[in-house]
Amino acid sequence: MSLFIDFTSAAGKNYVFSHVTAISGFECVDATVLSVQNATMDGAIFTGAYLNTRELTIAFDITGIAPKDYEDKKQAMLSVLTTAGKEEGRLRCVKPNISASIRCKPIDITETRQGKKMGSFMARFQCCDPYFKDTQETIQQLKFVRKRLVFPVTFPTVFGEFVNRGFITNTGHGACPVLLRFRGGTVEPKFTNLTTGQSVGITGAVPNGYILEINTERTKKTVELIDGDGSRTNAFAMLDLSSEFWELMQGDNEIEYSSAEDAAESTAELVYSLRYIGV
């Protein structure tokens, strides 16, 4: 099986596992089931479930052409997979049919076999967020047609027909948060997931030359205004009070875009990465 694994630290330093001998924890993660019961009933009533945190283990070898070369490679590995610090890095796993990554923190590096020019190691990583995510973002960009931003039309279609609705299919293993981007010139833009009945939008207008970003990820909900030099400002005050930070449910989601007014220079994007409970 063709397998590529690398780790990028919070500081941007990268390590490629060149000689992987075994992996564990990359399959489906365990769930904790929630239920209620009382003394007069058999069994219990299911009320929900949640995924537990994930621990990954990678066994790998390091070889060198000489003792000094081996020791340099070992120290380079330890400098990237350091267990010090509080920030997570990102571990990427690439197989023939999938490329996904997961946020994690190295928690232990054990040398299981030592030689002058070769050593075997076991690295353990803790993943508080158990989901792997597509390394390739999917971007659904609306087109400006007849003074409106609309979803690209899939042919065949009626000539002259433009739609502000489109379907997005979530083929991942769980609900998927989205990043919504509105570029200047649009007034009171709103994205609605008609499948869930939830919408998120803003009041007022996005100024020309600015980008408004709304992130619906549960642990990272943000509304930010980005100016021309990339500086970000908290823009929660622009959020419509009826907004709900919706996600793409598994399967088909019918998405609607609406606004009070769109200028020719305005654009809107819906960005997402599918999530997997195992790779």
Tab-separated table of C-alpha atoms in Angstrom:
chain	number	residue	atom	x	y	z
A	1	MET	CA	0.000	0.000	0.000
A	2	SER	CA	1.359	3.404	-0.996
A	3	LEU	CA	1.446	5.589	2.131
A	4	PHE	CA	2.850	9.060	2.773
A	5	ILE	CA	2.808	10.664	6.235
A	6	ASP	CA	4.312	13.957	7.340
A	7	PHE	CA	3.930	16.346	10.272
A	8	THR	CA	4.059	20.146	10.216
A	9	SER	CA	4.544	21.899	13.542
A	10	ALA	CA	2.840	25.110	14.626
A	11	ALA	CA	6.108	26.885	13.769
A	12	GLY	CA	5.914	25.590	10.178
A	13	LYS	CA	8.729	23.018	10.480
A	14	ASN	CA	8.062	19.800	8.552
A	15	TYR	CA	9.112	16.180	9.050
A	16	VAL	CA	8.484	13.376	6.543
A	17	PHE	CA	8.262	9.808	7.898
A	18	SER	CA	10.436	8.110	5.251
A	19	HIS	CA	10.440	4.541	6.584
A	20	VAL	CA	7.089	3.830	8.281
A	21	THR	CA	6.843	0.291	9.669
A	22	ALA	CA	3.442	0.406	11.430
A	23	ILE	CA	0.587	2.806	12.230
A	24	SER	CA	-2.414	2.706	14.570
A	25	GLY	CA	-5.290	4.997	15.459
A	26	PHE	CA	-5.940	6.060	11.852
A	27	GLU	CA	-9.095	3.927	11.633
A	28	CYS	CA	-12.517	4.833	13.065
A	29	VAL	CA	-12.379	6.413	16.504
A	30	ASP	CA	-14.478	5.163	19.427
A	31	ALA	CA	-17.674	6.945	20.454
A	32	THR	CA	-19.251	7.450	23.867
A	33	VAL	CA	-22.995	6.699	23.956
A	34	LEU	CA	-25.340	8.857	26.046
A	35	SER	CA	-28.536	7.378	27.492
A	36	VAL	CA	-31.060	7.738	30.279
A	37	GLN	CA	-32.845	5.089	32.314
A	38	ASN	CA	-34.831	4.693	35.484
A	39	ALA	CA	-35.393	1.905	37.956
A	40	THR	CA	-38.658	0.708	36.361
A	41	MET	CA	-37.438	0.164	32.773
A	42	ASP	CA	-35.421	-2.475	30.984
A	43	GLY	CA	-32.368	-1.129	29.223
A	44	ALA	CA	-32.093	2.568	28.482
A	45	ILE	CA	-33.196	5.278	26.054
A	46	PHE	CA	-30.547	6.441	23.586
A	47	THR	CA	-30.073	10.231	23.772
A	48	GLY	CA	-26.967	10.769	21.662
A	49	ALA	CA	-23.304	9.985	21.109
A	50	TYR	CA	-20.052	11.849	20.667
A	51	LEU	CA	-16.632	10.910	19.336
A	52	ASN	CA	-13.777	10.586	21.786
A	53	THR	CA	-10.345	12.117	21.316
A	54	ARG	CA	-7.945	10.191	19.105
A	55	GLU	CA	-4.424	8.908	19.724
A	56	LEU	CA	-2.206	8.153	16.734
A	57	THR	CA	0.900	5.963	16.822
A	58	ILE	CA	3.575	5.790	14.107
A	59	ALA	CA	6.468	3.314	14.167
A	60	PHE	CA	9.311	4.339	11.867
A	61	ASP	CA	13.023	3.908	11.180
A	62	ILE	CA	15.788	6.447	10.616
A	63	THR	CA	18.911	5.407	8.733
A	64	GLY	CA	22.135	7.244	7.921
A	65	ILE	CA	25.126	6.603	5.722
A	66	ALA	CA	27.373	7.179	8.733
A	67	PRO	CA	26.904	7.596	12.520
A	68	LYS	CA	27.113	11.394	12.241
A	69	ASP	CA	24.528	11.440	9.426
A	70	TYR	CA	22.172	9.247	11.482
A	71	GLU	CA	22.529	11.427	14.589
A	72	ASP	CA	21.850	14.605	12.552
A	73	LYS	CA	18.666	13.056	11.101
A	74	LYS	CA	17.547	11.960	14.570
A	75	GLN	CA	18.029	15.421	16.045
A	76	ALA	CA	16.216	17.007	13.085
A	77	MET	CA	13.255	14.693	13.737
A	78	LEU	CA	13.192	15.519	17.452
A	79	SER	CA	13.280	19.251	16.731
A	80	VAL	CA	10.043	18.973	14.717
A	81	LEU	CA	8.227	16.336	16.797
A	82	THR	CA	8.955	18.155	20.050
A	83	THR	CA	6.576	17.442	22.918
A	84	ALA	CA	7.300	20.888	24.378
A	85	GLY	CA	4.943	23.809	23.830
A	86	LYS	CA	1.180	24.146	23.871
A	87	GLU	CA	0.343	24.509	20.166
A	88	GLU	CA	-0.891	21.744	17.887
A	89	GLY	CA	0.586	20.887	14.523
A	90	ARG	CA	-0.940	19.057	11.583
A	91	LEU	CA	-0.335	15.439	10.559
A	92	ARG	CA	-1.048	14.594	6.913
A	93	CYS	CA	-1.806	11.109	5.597
A	94	VAL	CA	-1.866	10.466	1.845
A	95	LYS	CA	-3.133	7.195	0.376
A	96	PRO	CA	-4.030	6.353	-3.262
A	97	ASN	CA	-7.656	7.505	-2.912
A	98	ILE	CA	-7.532	10.068	-0.105
A	99	SER	CA	-5.416	12.913	1.228
A	100	ALA	CA	-6.424	14.092	4.696
A	101	SER	CA	-4.867	15.837	7.683
A	102	ILE	CA	-5.605	16.123	11.381
A	103	ARG	CA	-4.603	18.613	14.084
A	104	CYS	CA	-2.556	16.938	16.813
A	105	LYS	CA	0.174	17.326	19.425
A	106	PRO	CA	3.195	15.007	19.762
A	107	ILE	CA	3.077	13.558	23.280
A	108	ASP	CA	5.813	10.905	23.259
A	109	ILE	CA	8.833	9.815	21.171
A	110	THR	CA	10.371	6.468	22.150
A	111	GLU	CA	13.515	4.948	20.665
A	112	THR	CA	12.753	1.211	20.467
A	113	ARG	CA	15.986	0.106	18.810
A	114	GLN	CA	19.342	1.843	18.591
A	115	GLY	CA	22.335	1.306	16.331
A	116	LYS	CA	25.264	3.341	15.075
A	117	LYS	CA	23.693	4.163	11.718
A	118	MET	CA	20.056	3.161	12.240
A	119	GLY	CA	17.355	3.468	14.869
A	120	SER	CA	13.683	2.555	15.321
A	121	PHE	CA	11.214	4.935	16.941
A	122	MET	CA	7.603	5.103	18.138
A	123	ALA	CA	5.845	8.486	17.977
A	124	ARG	CA	2.509	9.142	19.705
A	125	PHE	CA	0.164	12.041	18.908
A	126	GLN	CA	-2.962	13.270	20.736
A	127	CYS	CA	-5.832	14.617	18.599
A	128	CYS	CA	-8.447	16.590	20.556
A	129	ASP	CA	-10.467	17.010	17.353
A	130	PRO	CA	-10.917	13.391	16.161
A	131	TYR	CA	-11.771	14.246	12.536
A	132	PHE	CA	-9.407	13.998	9.593
A	133	LYS	CA	-10.100	16.735	7.044
A	134	ASP	CA	-9.596	16.920	3.290
A	135	THR	CA	-6.296	18.615	2.529
A	136	GLN	CA	-7.926	20.125	-0.569
A	137	GLU	CA	-10.553	22.773	0.154
A	138	THR	CA	-13.676	22.808	-2.018
A	139	ILE	CA	-14.668	26.303	-3.125
A	140	GLN	CA	-18.160	27.009	-4.460
A	141	GLN	CA	-17.909	30.437	-6.075
A	142	LEU	CA	-20.951	32.350	-7.250
A	143	LYS	CA	-20.988	34.104	-10.625
A	144	PHE	CA	-22.188	37.642	-11.343
A	145	VAL	CA	-25.031	37.461	-13.874
A	146	ARG	CA	-27.556	40.190	-14.620
A	147	LYS	CA	-26.650	42.227	-11.532
A	148	ARG	CA	-26.965	39.205	-9.224
A	149	LEU	CA	-24.597	36.635	-7.771
A	150	VAL	CA	-25.881	33.177	-8.708
A	151	PHE	CA	-24.775	29.561	-8.401
A	152	PRO	CA	-23.143	28.249	-11.603
A	153	VAL	CA	-25.802	26.593	-13.741
A	154	THR	CA	-25.325	22.961	-14.682
A	155	PHE	CA	-26.392	22.289	-18.269
A	156	PRO	CA	-28.753	21.371	-19.777
A	157	THR	CA	-30.905	24.211	-18.454
A	158	VAL	CA	-33.482	26.641	-19.757
A	159	PHE	CA	-31.811	29.444	-21.729
A	160	GLY	CA	-31.763	32.663	-19.758
A	161	GLU	CA	-32.536	30.946	-16.450
A	162	PHE	CA	-30.323	31.897	-13.526
A	163	VAL	CA	-30.527	30.383	-10.065
A	164	ASN	CA	-29.562	31.595	-6.623
A	165	ARG	CA	-29.785	28.053	-5.281
A	166	GLY	CA	-27.494	25.088	-5.660
A	167	PHE	CA	-26.874	21.628	-4.200
A	168	ILE	CA	-23.722	20.681	-2.322
A	169	THR	CA	-23.222	17.011	-1.439
A	170	ASN	CA	-21.317	16.185	1.725
A	171	THR	CA	-19.766	12.755	1.101
A	172	GLY	CA	-17.737	12.856	4.324
A	173	HIS	CA	-18.385	11.014	7.594
A	174	GLY	CA	-19.969	13.861	9.568
A	175	ALA	CA	-21.395	17.375	9.499
A	176	CYS	CA	-19.026	19.822	7.811
A	177	PRO	CA	-18.562	23.475	8.860
A	178	VAL	CA	-18.223	26.124	6.163
A	179	LEU	CA	-16.291	29.340	5.600
A	180	LEU	CA	-18.365	32.051	3.891
A	181	ARG	CA	-16.583	34.894	2.092
A	182	PHE	CA	-18.247	38.072	0.850
A	183	ARG	CA	-16.211	40.609	-1.128
A	184	GLY	CA	-17.081	44.304	-1.265
A	185	GLY	CA	-20.114	45.714	-3.003
A	186	THR	CA	-22.742	43.364	-1.603
A	187	VAL	CA	-25.501	44.562	0.742
A	188	GLU	CA	-27.052	42.336	3.433
A	189	PRO	CA	-25.714	39.068	1.954
A	190	LYS	CA	-27.032	35.807	3.392
A	191	PHE	CA	-26.415	32.081	2.867
A	192	THR	CA	-29.234	29.708	3.821
A	193	ASN	CA	-29.050	25.940	4.137
A	194	LEU	CA	-32.581	25.091	3.037
A	195	THR	CA	-32.032	21.468	4.075
A	196	THR	CA	-31.596	22.432	7.730
A	197	GLY	CA	-33.633	25.655	7.616
A	198	GLN	CA	-30.727	27.708	9.025
A	199	SER	CA	-29.232	30.904	7.617
A	200	VAL	CA	-26.329	33.208	8.367
A	201	GLY	CA	-25.871	36.730	7.072
A	202	ILE	CA	-25.033	40.301	7.946
A	203	THR	CA	-26.779	43.637	8.180
A	204	GLY	CA	-25.427	46.569	6.187
A	205	ALA	CA	-22.891	46.374	3.371
A	206	VAL	CA	-19.413	44.924	2.907
A	207	PRO	CA	-17.257	47.978	1.999
A	208	ASN	CA	-15.494	47.986	-1.358
A	209	GLY	CA	-11.958	46.643	-1.054
A	210	TYR	CA	-12.843	44.515	1.989
A	211	ILE	CA	-13.640	40.833	2.535
A	212	LEU	CA	-16.050	39.572	5.173
A	213	GLU	CA	-15.436	36.017	6.422
A	214	ILE	CA	-17.831	33.934	8.524
A	215	ASN	CA	-16.493	30.656	9.952
A	216	THR	CA	-19.190	28.273	11.234
A	217	GLU	CA	-16.835	25.725	12.860
A	218	ARG	CA	-18.179	25.063	16.362
A	219	THR	CA	-14.931	25.695	18.223
A	220	LYS	CA	-13.754	28.546	15.973
A	221	LYS	CA	-16.849	30.629	15.217
A	222	THR	CA	-15.673	33.966	13.835
A	223	VAL	CA	-16.975	36.933	11.859
A	224	GLU	CA	-14.100	39.043	10.549
A	225	LEU	CA	-13.638	41.998	8.209
A	226	ILE	CA	-10.376	41.846	6.232
A	227	ASP	CA	-8.938	45.007	4.692
A	228	GLY	CA	-6.658	45.311	1.664
A	229	ASP	CA	-3.426	44.606	3.575
A	230	GLY	CA	-4.835	41.474	5.243
A	231	SER	CA	-5.528	42.987	8.669
A	232	ARG	CA	-8.492	41.358	10.413
A	233	THR	CA	-11.121	43.068	12.589
A	234	ASN	CA	-13.812	41.410	14.689
A	235	ALA	CA	-17.102	42.025	12.847
A	236	PHE	CA	-19.607	40.112	15.019
A	237	ALA	CA	-21.530	43.375	15.340
A	238	MET	CA	-22.429	43.099	11.625
A	239	LEU	CA	-24.039	39.680	12.088
A	240	ASP	CA	-27.790	39.462	11.584
A	241	LEU	CA	-29.315	38.594	14.960
A	242	SER	CA	-31.325	35.731	13.442
A	243	SER	CA	-28.165	34.028	12.115
A	244	GLU	CA	-27.305	30.418	12.968
A	245	PHE	CA	-23.851	28.994	12.263
A	246	TRP	CA	-24.975	26.100	10.103
A	247	GLU	CA	-23.003	23.152	8.747
A	248	LEU	CA	-23.324	20.899	5.713
A	249	MET	CA	-25.171	17.762	6.778
A	250	GLN	CA	-24.191	14.371	5.331
A	251	GLY	CA	-25.741	13.925	1.910
A	252	ASP	CA	-27.366	16.628	-0.250
A	253	ASN	CA	-27.678	20.196	1.045
A	254	GLU	CA	-29.689	22.797	-0.856
A	255	ILE	CA	-27.980	26.159	-0.405
A	256	GLU	CA	-29.521	29.550	-1.220
A	257	TYR	CA	-27.744	32.893	-1.598
A	258	SER	CA	-29.628	36.148	-1.271
A	259	SER	CA	-28.776	39.834	-0.872
A	260	ALA	CA	-30.415	43.243	-1.004
A	261	GLU	CA	-27.998	44.365	-3.718
A	262	ASP	CA	-24.892	43.111	-5.532
A	263	ALA	CA	-22.355	45.273	-7.356
A	264	ALA	CA	-20.415	44.006	-10.374
A	265	GLU	CA	-17.210	43.848	-8.335
A	266	SER	CA	-18.749	41.806	-5.498
A	267	THR	CA	-18.239	38.051	-5.123
A	268	ALA	CA	-19.293	35.349	-2.679
A	269	GLU	CA	-17.703	31.998	-1.903
A	270	LEU	CA	-18.632	28.976	0.183
A	271	VAL	CA	-15.531	27.021	1.263
A	272	TYR	CA	-15.443	23.648	3.026
A	273	SER	CA	-13.253	20.596	3.691
A	274	LEU	CA	-14.900	17.175	4.058
A	275	ARG	CA	-14.331	15.402	7.370
A	276	TYR	CA	-13.577	11.711	7.971
A	277	ILE	CA	-13.569	9.568	11.120
A	278	GLY	CA	-10.955	7.239	9.611
A	279	VAL	CA	-8.514	7.072	6.709
